[in-house]
Every structure is written in structure tokens, then in C-alpha cells.
């Protein structure tokens, strides 16, 4: 068995990471703070909406049975009902009501004929106003039925439902000002490396820590609350001390120092801090050294140090976990299908995630691999739109082949 066979597959690694997580405690937040989060409890409707059958068109409310005679049918026009008014009289046979979009249907009416299918008739003396209806309509035509949106006492939306704008609109219509959602995960981010400095320091032979600020943006975009813990030097004591200080977080992310280098102390430090390691090393490029574990209710991710490796492993492993903590049920990375604009080769053993720029051309999504695929070059991700999944056992992908693309969450 080669060493690479002992590596976890990406799918298994994600499943094992997700198994460590469950949705966080529910809090009630204002609707504008709930956008993009998942509902934390089943919600029952308090109001029936719409409260009455109402018109979907400007036109005439009719008894559909009145239109069974040869067309056009002439009907007397009773009252005019605008949106915001209640009808006052029941519709008798041979009579219709002028009605505007959103106005409640009068008792007796069962359909609406749109204005464009009618011809108004000038009022003639004592007979009052009338209209010619040019088409027959079945019952229910252009009627928005009572309770179409919600029925009081019945389920409105289920726990786990992602809260987009229409869902929040439903709550607004119910008069709900707050909704229950799992609270946002608190995420600590620690950079490790003797070579690192902050962006506001003179480098003096060091390189700027880009991972922590990048991961903080990715965490925030995924719905978490990031806290930067700064830079730890490459000693087990310092990494361990920083981890010990990181209390009260749901997730702790470290970057770098997780491989087999002489100064890679993250795993030892996690162990020293009592973190139970779940796995280490995944059959993936970029990002093979990756450590995941748990202590109490805190999950630990030791991400690799190369800037692209940390971003890719965040996408594939951390983001799904943050989504699960946030109560989402659909946590797998999104995928779309495209075609390869180029050709790719590799040896079997690791799944590769290739940075591509995908564009819509001739009715299809074409994915062009970016020229640079080294995991150290941030520039190579600058114009990437997706990660192309080059499966573990595959060794070549030909031009035009259908490929699986993962939209990345880091793009503008
Ligand atoms: P390591 O995993 O410690 O061997 O680091 C792998 C590579 O990632 C090295 O070239 C590091 O200099 C680089 N690196 C590590 N941490 C960071 C960071 N926070 N920001 C940018 N590059 C980093
Ligand atoms: Mg290092």
C-alpha cells in the first residue's frame, strides 16, 4: 500500500469534520440580521395571508357562470373596489364589480376578467354602467386565494430553511420582527511561523501574514465572527500558549506548521492542549497536511500554510462546518458542471483542485485552468472563479471534457 492510499479522501475528511459539528444554540435576531442564515426552529403562521380571496388583475370580478351564454356577455357594473377597500355588496347574477389588483373579491364572485378582455359601455340612463365581457373564464381565474401564502396555525417554514429575501418577507407579512436562528460561530484564527510579520510592520526579511486576514474575511463571509489571535513563533511552547489563551471559541483555525518540517509544532501543541485529533492528511492538492480535531465543544482546524492551500482547505472543510454550526442542512460545497477549456495531466493518488476562470460561451460554461497552480502564489487565485475537481484516480482530462466545478466563496 502506498502512503497515498492511507490518506483520507476529501469526501471522508469532510464527512468526519461535519460529524464533529452540530448547530449552535438558537438566538432571536432582527430580520435584517437573519439574511443568509438558517431557521433555528419550526415556525407556525400566526396570520392567514392573504386574508381574503383577492384580484390578481385590474379588471372585473364576475360570477363565472354568467359567462356561459354566447360572447360577448353584457353585465351591469355594480360597485368599484380599489385595493385597500372592502366590497360592500354581494354580486347578484348578471352583475359584476370593477376591481383593482389586490382588492378583495366580493361575495358571489369566483373569477376576474382582465380589463384587456372587456369593453366598457357608456352609461345609459337609468340602467347604470355596464361592460361587455369578451371571454369566458373558469372559476378561480386571476383570483389569489385566501391562505395562499400562510394559514394561521399551520407550519410556515421548517427548521433549517435558508433565510433568503422571500422567506424574510413571509415573516414580515406575519408581523414577526425577529426570528430564531442558531447564533453565529465565534472563530479564532492563529498564524504560526517565524518568518511572518504583520502588514503594518517593516518586513525586514520576513513575509507578511496574509493567511489570517484572508481567513477572517472567509469566516465572515461564511457567517462566522472572526477574531485574530496574531502570530505565534515556531515553538511548541508559544503555539501551545496561544491555543491555551483561545477560550470561548466554537472554532479555532491555525495556519501553517502542520506538516512534517522540523519546526512544525501545531499538531504537538494541539495534542498538548488536549485536542483529540480526528484526522491528519487528506488526499488533496493543494492542502494535503490538514489537522482536524475537537476539545469539548471547540473544533480545531490546523490548515496548511501556503496561502492557496489554506483558502482551498477552508472552502472544502471549514466552510461546510461553519454552515452546519449555523443550522444549514445543505452544507456540501456548491457544484456546477462545465467543460474543460484546455487539458490537464497528473499522477493518480491525490484529488487536485485546479484554479480555473470559467466563462459562459456558446451556451456552455467553459473552465480555463489558470497558468500558475502553485499553492504559494496568491496571484493565481486572483482571477479564479471556480475550483475544478480533478478526481483522485484520474490522470488526464481532455479538452472539452465535462468537469465538476466548485464556485469559490472568496471571489468578489
Ligand atoms: P508551513 O506549512 O509552515 O511549512 O508553511 C508553508 C508555506 O506557507 C511557507 O512558505 C510559509 O512561509 C507560508 N506561510 C505560512 N503561514 C503564512 C501566512 N500566515 N501568510 C502567508 N504565508 C504563510
Ligand atoms: Mg512554517
Tab-separated table of C-alpha atoms and ligand atoms in Angstrom:
chain	number	residue	atom	x	y	z
A	1	UNK	CA	0.000	0.000	0.000
A	2	UNK	CA	1.470	3.360	-0.949
A	3	UNK	CA	1.453	6.189	1.548
A	4	UNK	CA	-1.140	7.984	-0.523
A	5	UNK	CA	-3.634	5.167	-0.095
A	6	UNK	CA	-3.563	5.901	3.608
A	7	UNK	CA	-4.690	9.451	3.049
A	8	UNK	CA	-8.341	10.228	3.681
A	9	UNK	CA	-10.443	11.061	0.663
A	10	UNK	CA	-11.791	14.613	0.511
A	11	UNK	CA	-15.317	13.264	0.932
A	12	UNK	CA	-14.430	11.202	4.014
A	13	UNK	CA	-12.474	14.074	5.504
A	14	UNK	CA	-15.431	16.407	5.045
A	15	UNK	CA	-17.875	13.848	6.444
A	16	UNK	CA	-15.646	13.369	9.501
A	17	UNK	CA	-15.309	17.120	10.009
A	18	UNK	CA	-19.051	17.605	9.703
A	19	UNK	CA	-19.707	14.781	12.164
A	20	UNK	CA	-17.856	16.815	14.815
A	21	UNK	CA	-20.273	19.742	14.461
A	22	UNK	CA	-23.904	20.385	15.393
A	23	UNK	CA	-25.983	23.571	15.142
A	24	UNK	CA	-25.275	26.178	17.810
A	25	UNK	CA	-27.807	27.464	20.343
A	26	UNK	CA	-30.681	29.457	18.914
A	27	UNK	CA	-30.959	33.213	19.370
A	28	UNK	CA	-33.705	35.574	18.203
A	29	UNK	CA	-32.445	38.235	15.826
A	30	UNK	CA	-33.936	41.047	13.785
A	31	UNK	CA	-34.862	40.041	10.234
A	32	UNK	CA	-32.079	42.131	8.711
A	33	UNK	CA	-29.566	40.168	10.794
A	34	UNK	CA	-31.017	36.841	9.675
A	35	UNK	CA	-30.376	37.132	5.936
A	36	UNK	CA	-28.335	34.167	4.695
A	37	UNK	CA	-28.695	32.249	7.963
A	38	UNK	CA	-30.850	29.171	8.562
A	39	UNK	CA	-34.044	28.988	10.574
A	40	UNK	CA	-33.346	27.550	14.030
A	41	UNK	CA	-36.846	26.246	14.811
A	42	UNK	CA	-40.071	25.338	13.024
A	43	UNK	CA	-42.250	28.444	12.774
A	44	UNK	CA	-46.059	28.363	12.778
A	45	UNK	CA	-48.056	31.015	10.951
A	46	UNK	CA	-49.989	33.424	13.171
A	47	UNK	CA	-51.906	35.057	10.333
A	48	UNK	CA	-53.748	33.739	7.293
A	49	UNK	CA	-52.363	35.519	4.232
A	50	UNK	CA	-53.762	36.770	2.046
A	51	UNK	CA	-56.653	37.205	4.491
A	52	UNK	CA	-59.250	37.111	1.689
A	53	UNK	CA	-59.568	35.977	-1.916
A	54	UNK	CA	-58.335	38.940	-3.949
A	55	UNK	CA	-57.814	40.011	-7.505
A	56	UNK	CA	-54.544	39.367	-9.353
A	57	UNK	CA	-55.502	41.840	-12.119
A	58	UNK	CA	-57.176	45.133	-12.809
A	59	UNK	CA	-60.492	44.120	-14.368
A	60	UNK	CA	-63.939	42.868	-13.400
A	61	UNK	CA	-64.923	40.423	-10.668
A	62	UNK	CA	-67.550	38.090	-12.112
A	63	UNK	CA	-69.655	35.018	-11.440
A	64	UNK	CA	-68.047	32.686	-13.992
A	65	UNK	CA	-71.449	31.023	-14.598
A	66	UNK	CA	-72.680	34.367	-16.015
A	67	UNK	CA	-70.249	33.992	-18.925
A	68	UNK	CA	-71.601	30.715	-20.266
A	69	UNK	CA	-74.000	32.493	-22.670
A	70	UNK	CA	-72.760	33.466	-26.174
A	71	UNK	CA	-69.991	36.092	-26.098
A	72	UNK	CA	-69.728	38.971	-25.634
A	73	UNK	CA	-71.787	38.939	-22.439
A	74	UNK	CA	-73.123	42.202	-21.156
A	75	UNK	CA	-73.011	42.657	-17.375
A	76	UNK	CA	-74.116	45.526	-15.197
A	77	UNK	CA	-71.237	47.048	-13.210
A	78	UNK	CA	-72.067	47.348	-9.515
A	79	UNK	CA	-69.500	48.798	-7.141
A	80	UNK	CA	-65.866	49.689	-7.778
A	81	UNK	CA	-63.433	48.054	-5.371
A	82	UNK	CA	-59.928	49.511	-5.032
A	83	UNK	CA	-57.053	47.877	-3.131
A	84	UNK	CA	-57.448	48.949	0.480
A	85	UNK	CA	-61.269	48.931	0.326
A	86	UNK	CA	-63.672	46.169	1.341
A	87	UNK	CA	-66.534	45.174	-1.015
A	88	UNK	CA	-69.919	46.237	0.271
A	89	UNK	CA	-72.421	44.238	-1.764
A	90	UNK	CA	-72.815	40.632	-2.780
A	91	UNK	CA	-72.622	40.010	-6.526
A	92	UNK	CA	-76.045	39.116	-7.934
A	93	UNK	CA	-76.407	37.168	-11.227
A	94	UNK	CA	-75.891	39.450	-14.230
A	95	UNK	CA	-73.809	41.926	-12.249
A	96	UNK	CA	-70.024	42.290	-11.975
A	97	UNK	CA	-67.772	44.612	-9.952
A	98	UNK	CA	-64.951	46.759	-11.238
A	99	UNK	CA	-61.927	45.559	-9.251
A	100	UNK	CA	-58.275	46.560	-8.934
A	101	UNK	CA	-55.236	44.345	-8.272
A	102	UNK	CA	-55.072	43.349	-4.616
A	103	UNK	CA	-58.692	44.281	-3.805
A	104	UNK	CA	-60.811	41.637	-2.014
A	105	UNK	CA	-63.341	39.766	-4.161
A	106	UNK	CA	-66.987	40.491	-3.353
A	107	UNK	CA	-69.131	37.622	-2.064
A	108	UNK	CA	-70.558	35.745	-5.050
A	109	UNK	CA	-67.620	36.441	-7.389
A	110	UNK	CA	-65.428	33.474	-8.286
A	111	UNK	CA	-63.208	34.853	-11.081
A	112	UNK	CA	-61.691	38.013	-12.508
A	113	UNK	CA	-61.693	39.000	-16.170
A	114	UNK	CA	-58.736	41.188	-17.030
A	115	UNK	CA	-59.594	44.656	-18.255
A	116	UNK	CA	-57.993	43.997	-21.664
A	117	UNK	CA	-60.646	41.305	-22.351
A	118	UNK	CA	-63.559	43.675	-21.792
A	119	UNK	CA	-65.189	46.663	-23.475
A	120	UNK	CA	-66.658	49.422	-21.354
A	121	UNK	CA	-70.114	50.642	-22.368
A	122	UNK	CA	-71.114	54.235	-21.921
A	123	UNK	CA	-73.619	54.655	-19.106
A	124	UNK	CA	-77.180	54.681	-20.499
A	125	UNK	CA	-79.723	56.492	-18.344
A	126	UNK	CA	-81.293	54.551	-15.509
A	127	UNK	CA	-79.654	51.267	-16.410
A	128	UNK	CA	-76.343	52.418	-14.953
A	129	UNK	CA	-72.847	51.458	-16.091
A	130	UNK	CA	-72.274	48.191	-17.919
A	131	UNK	CA	-69.412	46.264	-19.521
A	132	UNK	CA	-69.076	43.724	-22.310
A	133	UNK	CA	-67.045	40.669	-21.345
A	134	UNK	CA	-65.225	39.275	-24.388
A	135	UNK	CA	-64.140	35.888	-22.993
A	136	UNK	CA	-65.440	33.198	-20.680
A	137	UNK	CA	-63.143	32.227	-17.766
A	138	UNK	CA	-63.178	29.178	-15.496
A	139	UNK	CA	-63.726	29.700	-11.755
A	140	UNK	CA	-60.571	30.863	-9.961
A	141	UNK	CA	-59.152	32.813	-12.893
A	142	UNK	CA	-56.936	35.682	-11.649
A	143	UNK	CA	-58.044	35.059	-8.079
A	144	UNK	CA	-55.338	34.883	-5.422
A	145	UNK	CA	-56.939	32.561	-2.909
A	146	UNK	CA	-57.152	33.275	0.811
A	147	UNK	CA	-54.348	31.484	2.669
A	148	UNK	CA	-52.131	31.002	-0.393
A	149	UNK	CA	-49.079	32.351	1.475
A	150	UNK	CA	-49.888	31.236	5.016
A	151	UNK	CA	-52.642	29.730	7.156
A	152	UNK	CA	-52.844	30.627	10.826
A	153	UNK	CA	-51.888	27.666	12.990
A	154	UNK	CA	-50.226	25.765	10.167
A	155	UNK	CA	-46.458	25.370	9.558
A	156	UNK	CA	-44.943	28.401	7.837
A	157	UNK	CA	-41.264	27.417	7.414
A	158	UNK	CA	-39.294	24.481	8.815
A	159	UNK	CA	-36.117	24.500	10.884
A	160	UNK	CA	-33.062	24.555	8.627
A	161	UNK	CA	-34.723	26.624	5.896
A	162	UNK	CA	-32.154	29.076	4.483
A	163	UNK	CA	-33.411	32.606	5.041
A	164	UNK	CA	-33.334	34.496	1.804
A	165	UNK	CA	-35.265	37.614	0.960
A	166	UNK	CA	-38.630	35.910	0.164
A	167	UNK	CA	-38.505	33.905	3.410
A	168	UNK	CA	-37.838	37.071	5.413
A	169	UNK	CA	-40.686	38.741	3.519
A	170	UNK	CA	-43.023	35.984	4.724
A	171	UNK	CA	-42.031	36.753	8.328
A	172	UNK	CA	-42.504	40.466	7.738
A	173	UNK	CA	-46.023	39.797	6.467
A	174	UNK	CA	-46.691	37.822	9.636
A	175	UNK	CA	-45.741	40.847	11.699
A	176	UNK	CA	-42.720	38.973	13.099
A	177	UNK	CA	-39.861	41.381	13.808
A	178	UNK	CA	-37.408	38.714	15.000
A	179	UNK	CA	-36.720	35.086	14.032
A	180	UNK	CA	-34.946	32.171	15.729
A	181	UNK	CA	-31.574	31.262	14.176
A	182	UNK	CA	-28.523	29.411	15.514
A	183	UNK	CA	-26.046	32.006	16.743
A	184	UNK	CA	-23.011	32.823	14.637
A	185	UNK	CA	-19.930	30.720	15.370
A	186	UNK	CA	-17.051	32.545	17.077
A	187	UNK	CA	-13.899	31.677	15.186
A	188	UNK	CA	-10.337	32.311	16.365
A	189	UNK	CA	-7.544	32.481	13.797
A	190	UNK	CA	-3.897	31.950	14.708
A	191	UNK	CA	-0.988	32.310	12.303
A	192	UNK	CA	2.186	30.383	13.029
A	193	UNK	CA	5.634	30.945	11.569
A	194	UNK	CA	8.976	32.566	12.443
A	195	UNK	CA	9.007	34.173	9.002
A	196	UNK	CA	5.790	36.148	9.477
A	197	UNK	CA	5.122	39.764	10.318
A	198	UNK	CA	2.039	41.955	10.363
A	199	UNK	CA	1.201	44.070	7.328
A	200	UNK	CA	1.848	47.262	9.329
A	201	UNK	CA	5.377	46.218	10.306
A	202	UNK	CA	8.545	46.682	8.185
A	203	UNK	CA	9.183	43.179	6.785
A	204	UNK	CA	12.977	43.150	7.416
A	205	UNK	CA	13.441	39.747	5.866
A	206	UNK	CA	10.040	38.453	6.872
A	207	UNK	CA	6.856	37.961	4.838
A	208	UNK	CA	3.504	39.470	5.635
A	209	UNK	CA	0.950	37.190	7.261
A	210	UNK	CA	-1.783	37.111	4.626
A	211	UNK	CA	-3.488	33.937	5.803
A	212	UNK	CA	-5.060	35.322	8.955
A	213	UNK	CA	-6.693	38.369	7.329
A	214	UNK	CA	-7.797	36.255	4.333
A	215	UNK	CA	-9.275	33.561	6.547
A	216	UNK	CA	-11.000	36.223	8.650
A	217	UNK	CA	-12.735	37.531	5.523
A	218	UNK	CA	-13.696	33.993	4.516
A	219	UNK	CA	-15.064	33.297	8.014
A	220	UNK	CA	-17.114	36.490	7.996
A	221	UNK	CA	-18.450	35.724	4.547
A	222	UNK	CA	-19.454	32.250	5.730
A	223	UNK	CA	-21.431	33.817	8.576
A	224	UNK	CA	-18.924	33.414	11.415
A	225	UNK	CA	-17.433	36.053	13.739
A	226	UNK	CA	-13.644	36.062	13.297
A	227	UNK	CA	-11.108	37.025	15.951
A	228	UNK	CA	-7.441	37.352	15.040
A	229	UNK	CA	-5.063	35.846	17.599
A	230	UNK	CA	-1.930	37.207	15.961
A	231	UNK	CA	1.239	35.364	15.030
A	232	UNK	CA	2.853	32.597	17.080
A	233	UNK	CA	6.549	31.824	16.634
A	234	UNK	CA	7.513	28.302	15.649
A	235	UNK	CA	7.952	26.789	19.083
A	236	UNK	CA	5.649	24.295	20.697
A	237	UNK	CA	5.533	26.455	23.843
A	238	UNK	CA	4.341	29.546	22.028
A	239	UNK	CA	1.785	27.794	19.811
A	240	UNK	CA	0.518	25.876	22.821
A	241	UNK	CA	0.276	29.031	24.963
A	242	UNK	CA	-1.691	30.859	22.275
A	243	UNK	CA	-4.068	27.920	21.933
A	244	UNK	CA	-4.493	27.837	25.711
A	245	UNK	CA	-5.445	31.541	25.658
A	246	UNK	CA	-8.051	30.946	22.953
A	247	UNK	CA	-11.025	30.253	25.202
A	248	UNK	CA	-14.694	30.595	24.382
A	249	UNK	CA	-14.472	29.933	20.664
A	250	UNK	CA	-16.554	27.490	18.656
A	251	UNK	CA	-13.811	27.009	16.094
A	252	UNK	CA	-10.065	27.617	16.235
A	253	UNK	CA	-8.195	27.796	12.945
A	254	UNK	CA	-4.409	27.754	12.771
A	255	UNK	CA	-2.369	28.127	9.617
A	256	UNK	CA	0.991	26.564	8.781
A	257	UNK	CA	3.319	24.425	10.859
A	258	UNK	CA	1.156	21.358	10.377
A	259	UNK	CA	3.328	19.343	8.027
A	260	UNK	CA	6.440	17.256	8.680
A	261	UNK	CA	9.007	20.084	8.799
A	262	UNK	CA	11.416	20.324	11.730
A	263	UNK	CA	9.583	23.317	13.110
A	264	UNK	CA	6.039	22.103	12.531
A	265	UNK	CA	4.690	22.184	16.064
A	266	UNK	CA	0.963	22.715	15.546
A	267	UNK	CA	-0.026	19.065	15.925
A	268	UNK	CA	2.097	18.634	19.059
A	269	UNK	CA	0.673	21.855	20.509
A	270	UNK	CA	-2.906	20.784	19.783
A	271	UNK	CA	-2.158	17.448	21.442
A	272	UNK	CA	-0.622	19.207	24.441
A	273	UNK	CA	-3.786	21.285	24.772
A	274	UNK	CA	-5.933	18.163	24.963
A	275	UNK	CA	-7.370	18.394	21.475
A	276	UNK	CA	-8.479	14.979	20.323
A	277	UNK	CA	-7.211	14.691	16.757
A	278	UNK	CA	-9.691	13.195	14.358
A	279	UNK	CA	-7.515	13.001	11.295
A	280	UNK	CA	-4.472	14.420	9.666
A	281	UNK	CA	-3.582	14.357	5.969
A	282	UNK	CA	-6.099	14.297	3.165
A	283	UNK	CA	-5.616	13.061	-0.418
A	284	UNK	CA	-5.823	16.544	-1.837
A	285	UNK	CA	-3.665	19.048	-3.634
A	286	UNK	CA	-3.315	21.755	-2.596
A	287	UNK	CA	-3.714	21.150	1.114
A	288	UNK	CA	-2.549	17.653	1.985
A	289	UNK	CA	-1.395	18.413	5.547
A	290	UNK	CA	-4.580	19.279	7.384
A	291	UNK	CA	-5.332	18.507	11.018
A	292	UNK	CA	-8.859	18.386	12.415
A	293	UNK	CA	-9.851	17.698	15.998
A	294	UNK	CA	-12.100	18.645	18.891
A	295	UNK	CA	-11.813	19.561	22.528
A	296	UNK	CA	-15.123	19.920	24.371
A	297	UNK	CA	-17.359	21.998	22.135
A	298	UNK	CA	-14.495	23.604	20.215
A	299	UNK	CA	-13.415	22.363	16.807
A	300	UNK	CA	-9.805	22.802	15.700
A	301	UNK	CA	-8.595	23.084	12.140
A	302	UNK	CA	-4.865	23.109	11.511
A	303	UNK	CA	-4.742	24.415	7.951
A	304	UNK	CA	-1.640	24.310	5.784
A	305	UNK	CA	0.449	27.454	5.487
A	306	UNK	CA	0.594	28.096	1.788
A	307	UNK	CA	-1.905	30.864	1.073
A	308	UNK	CA	-3.822	28.922	-1.586
A	309	UNK	CA	-3.758	25.712	0.437
A	310	UNK	CA	-5.337	27.464	3.390
A	311	UNK	CA	-8.027	29.057	1.220
A	312	UNK	CA	-8.837	25.807	-0.584
A	313	UNK	CA	-8.995	23.723	2.584
A	314	UNK	CA	-11.151	26.425	4.171
A	315	UNK	CA	-13.591	26.107	1.241
A	316	UNK	CA	-13.682	22.329	1.298
A	317	UNK	CA	-13.658	21.606	5.035
A	318	UNK	CA	-14.142	24.640	7.259
A	319	UNK	CA	-16.894	26.454	5.388
A	320	UNK	CA	-19.201	23.388	5.367
A	321	UNK	CA	-18.649	23.034	9.127
A	322	UNK	CA	-19.451	26.715	9.729
A	323	UNK	CA	-22.626	26.247	7.702
A	324	UNK	CA	-23.592	23.251	9.807
A	325	UNK	CA	-22.970	25.213	13.033
A	326	UNK	CA	-25.223	27.897	11.554
A	327	UNK	CA	-28.019	25.333	11.176
A	328	UNK	CA	-27.900	24.834	7.423
A	329	UNK	CA	-28.832	21.354	6.240
A	330	UNK	CA	-27.344	21.822	2.784
A	331	UNK	CA	-23.684	22.128	3.691
A	332	UNK	CA	-21.835	20.477	0.839
A	333	UNK	CA	-19.925	22.907	-1.398
A	334	UNK	CA	-21.980	24.048	-4.378
A	335	UNK	CA	-21.120	22.399	-7.680
A	336	UNK	CA	-21.849	23.183	-11.291
A	337	UNK	CA	-20.999	21.330	-14.443
A	338	UNK	CA	-18.741	22.813	-17.105
A	339	UNK	CA	-16.347	21.856	-19.864
A	340	UNK	CA	-12.590	21.944	-19.738
A	341	UNK	CA	-11.007	24.617	-21.912
A	342	UNK	CA	-7.515	23.104	-22.015
A	343	UNK	CA	-6.119	19.741	-20.964
A	344	UNK	CA	-4.744	18.501	-17.655
A	345	UNK	CA	-2.448	15.693	-16.530
A	346	UNK	CA	-1.368	14.443	-13.127
A	347	UNK	CA	-0.414	11.189	-11.452
A	348	UNK	CA	-3.161	9.277	-9.662
A	349	UNK	CA	-3.339	9.402	-5.855
A	350	UNK	CA	-4.455	12.903	-4.912
A	351	UNK	CA	-7.585	14.799	-5.894
A	352	UNK	CA	-6.491	18.094	-7.386
A	353	UNK	CA	-8.488	21.287	-7.108
A	354	UNK	CA	-7.432	23.380	-10.062
A	355	UNK	CA	-7.980	27.127	-10.076
A	356	UNK	CA	-9.940	27.993	-13.199
A	357	UNK	CA	-11.566	31.031	-14.719
A	358	UNK	CA	-14.944	29.950	-16.078
A	359	UNK	CA	-16.866	31.929	-18.656
A	360	UNK	CA	-20.156	31.352	-20.411
A	361	UNK	CA	-19.569	30.795	-24.130
A	362	UNK	CA	-21.810	29.321	-26.834
A	363	UNK	CA	-24.382	28.198	-24.291
A	364	UNK	CA	-21.913	26.398	-22.026
A	365	UNK	CA	-19.665	27.118	-19.079
A	366	UNK	CA	-16.013	26.751	-20.154
A	367	UNK	CA	-13.366	26.426	-17.465
A	368	UNK	CA	-9.850	27.564	-18.320
A	369	UNK	CA	-7.117	26.459	-15.878
A	370	UNK	CA	-5.026	29.402	-14.729
A	371	UNK	CA	-1.402	29.324	-15.820
A	372	UNK	CA	0.010	29.215	-12.291
A	373	UNK	CA	-1.163	26.471	-9.969
A	374	UNK	CA	1.489	26.734	-7.263
A	375	UNK	CA	-0.097	26.929	-3.843
A	376	UNK	CA	2.169	29.756	-2.745
A	377	UNK	CA	1.028	32.215	-5.401
A	378	UNK	CA	-1.972	34.246	-4.271
A	379	UNK	CA	-1.982	35.901	-7.677
A	380	UNK	CA	-3.022	32.582	-9.187
A	381	UNK	CA	-6.309	32.759	-7.285
A	382	UNK	CA	-6.890	36.398	-8.159
A	383	UNK	CA	-8.927	35.674	-11.264
A	384	UNK	CA	-10.173	32.197	-10.332
A	385	UNK	CA	-13.942	31.768	-10.308
A	386	UNK	CA	-14.099	28.049	-9.516
A	387	UNK	CA	-12.079	25.083	-8.359
A	388	UNK	CA	-12.095	22.308	-10.915
A	389	UNK	CA	-12.270	18.856	-9.339
A	390	UNK	CA	-9.654	16.598	-10.929
A	391	UNK	CA	-10.608	13.245	-9.346
A	392	UNK	CA	-8.150	11.288	-7.224
A	393	UNK	CA	-7.755	8.303	-9.536
A	394	UNK	CA	-7.871	10.241	-12.815
A	395	UNK	CA	-4.607	11.056	-14.579
A	396	UNK	CA	-5.780	13.126	-17.511
A	397	UNK	CA	-8.638	15.355	-18.553
A	398	UNK	CA	-9.015	16.204	-22.234
A	399	UNK	CA	-10.127	19.411	-23.884
A	400	UNK	CA	-13.906	19.649	-23.930
A	401	UNK	CA	-14.425	17.029	-21.218
A	402	UNK	CA	-17.275	17.604	-18.780
A	403	UNK	CA	-15.901	18.589	-15.393
A	404	UNK	CA	-17.234	19.378	-11.928
A	405	UNK	CA	-16.646	22.969	-10.812
A	406	UNK	CA	-16.984	24.362	-7.298
A	407	UNK	CA	-17.783	28.070	-7.201
A	408	UNK	CA	-15.372	29.626	-4.707
A	409	UNK	CA	-16.717	31.880	-1.970
A	410	UNK	CA	-13.662	34.115	-1.988
A	411	UNK	CA	-14.390	35.961	-5.247
A	412	UNK	CA	-15.797	39.466	-5.386
B	1	LIG	P1	4.490	25.715	6.531
B	1	LIG	O1	3.223	24.947	6.474
B	1	LIG	O2	4.743	26.297	7.879
B	1	LIG	O3	5.650	24.912	6.001
B	1	LIG	O4	4.319	26.926	5.546
B	1	LIG	C1	4.160	26.711	4.183
B	1	LIG	C2	4.385	27.995	3.402
B	1	LIG	O5	3.340	28.904	3.703
B	1	LIG	C3	5.660	28.723	3.713
B	1	LIG	O6	6.198	29.233	2.511
B	1	LIG	C4	5.222	29.842	4.615
B	1	LIG	O7	6.072	30.943	4.566
B	1	LIG	C5	3.879	30.173	4.064
B	1	LIG	N1	3.033	30.750	5.106
B	1	LIG	C6	2.850	30.232	6.310
B	1	LIG	N2	1.998	30.974	7.036
B	1	LIG	C7	1.652	32.023	6.274
B	1	LIG	C8	0.822	33.139	6.480
B	1	LIG	N3	0.152	33.307	7.615
B	1	LIG	N4	0.666	34.019	5.447
B	1	LIG	C9	1.319	33.815	4.289
B	1	LIG	N5	2.119	32.765	4.035
B	1	LIG	C10	2.303	31.874	5.011
B	2	LIG	MG1	6.317	27.108	8.850
